[in-house]
């Protein structure tokens, strides 16, 4: 499963939006909200780890 994390392009941004990517066909995909809190937290932790040092998460 793939996810997309959207964050405002602003130093003061304090929220992200995490969406699941569903592949419809070779050229089409849809972005779906995630209801499972555990999945959201896991994806966010991976995102923070990947961008540690680039984005201030505090």
Coordinates of C-alpha atoms in Angstrom, one line a residue:
X1 CA 0.0 0.0 0.0
X2 CA 1.2 3.5 -0.9
X3 CA 0.4 6.7 0.9
X4 CA 0.8 10.4 0.1
X5 CA 1.5 13.0 2.8
X6 CA 0.5 16.6 2.2
X7 CA 2.0 19.4 4.1
X8 CA 1.6 23.1 3.7
X9 CA 4.7 24.8 2.2
X10 CA 5.1 27.1 5.2
X11 CA 7.5 27.1 8.1
X12 CA 4.6 27.5 10.5
X13 CA 2.6 24.6 9.1
X14 CA 1.4 22.4 11.9
X15 CA -0.7 19.8 10.2
X16 CA -0.3 17.1 7.6
X17 CA -2.9 15.2 5.6
X18 CA -2.2 11.5 5.0
X19 CA -4.1 9.8 2.2
X20 CA -3.9 6.2 0.8
X21 CA -3.2 5.9 -2.9
X22 CA -5.5 3.5 -4.7
X23 CA -4.4 2.6 -8.2
X24 CA -7.4 2.4 -10.5
X25 CA -5.5 1.5 -13.7
X26 CA -2.1 2.4 -15.3
X27 CA -2.9 6.0 -15.7
X28 CA -5.4 6.7 -12.9
X29 CA -5.2 6.7 -9.1
X30 CA -7.4 8.0 -6.4
X31 CA -6.5 9.4 -2.9
X32 CA -8.6 8.0 -0.1
X33 CA -8.8 9.2 3.5
X34 CA -7.6 6.8 6.2
X35 CA -9.9 6.0 9.1
X36 CA -7.6 3.7 11.0
X37 CA -5.7 5.7 13.7
X38 CA -3.0 3.1 14.0
X39 CA -2.2 3.2 10.3
X40 CA -2.1 7.0 10.3
X41 CA 0.3 7.0 13.2
X42 CA 2.6 4.4 11.6
X43 CA 2.7 6.3 8.3
X44 CA 3.3 9.6 10.1
X45 CA 6.2 8.1 12.1
X46 CA 7.8 6.8 8.8
X47 CA 7.3 10.3 7.3
X48 CA 9.0 11.9 10.3
X49 CA 11.9 9.5 10.2
X50 CA 12.4 10.1 6.5
X51 CA 12.4 13.9 6.7
X52 CA 14.1 14.3 10.1
X53 CA 16.3 17.3 9.9
X54 CA 14.4 18.7 6.9
X55 CA 11.2 19.4 8.7
X56 CA 10.7 20.5 12.4
X57 CA 8.1 18.3 13.9
X58 CA 8.0 19.8 17.3

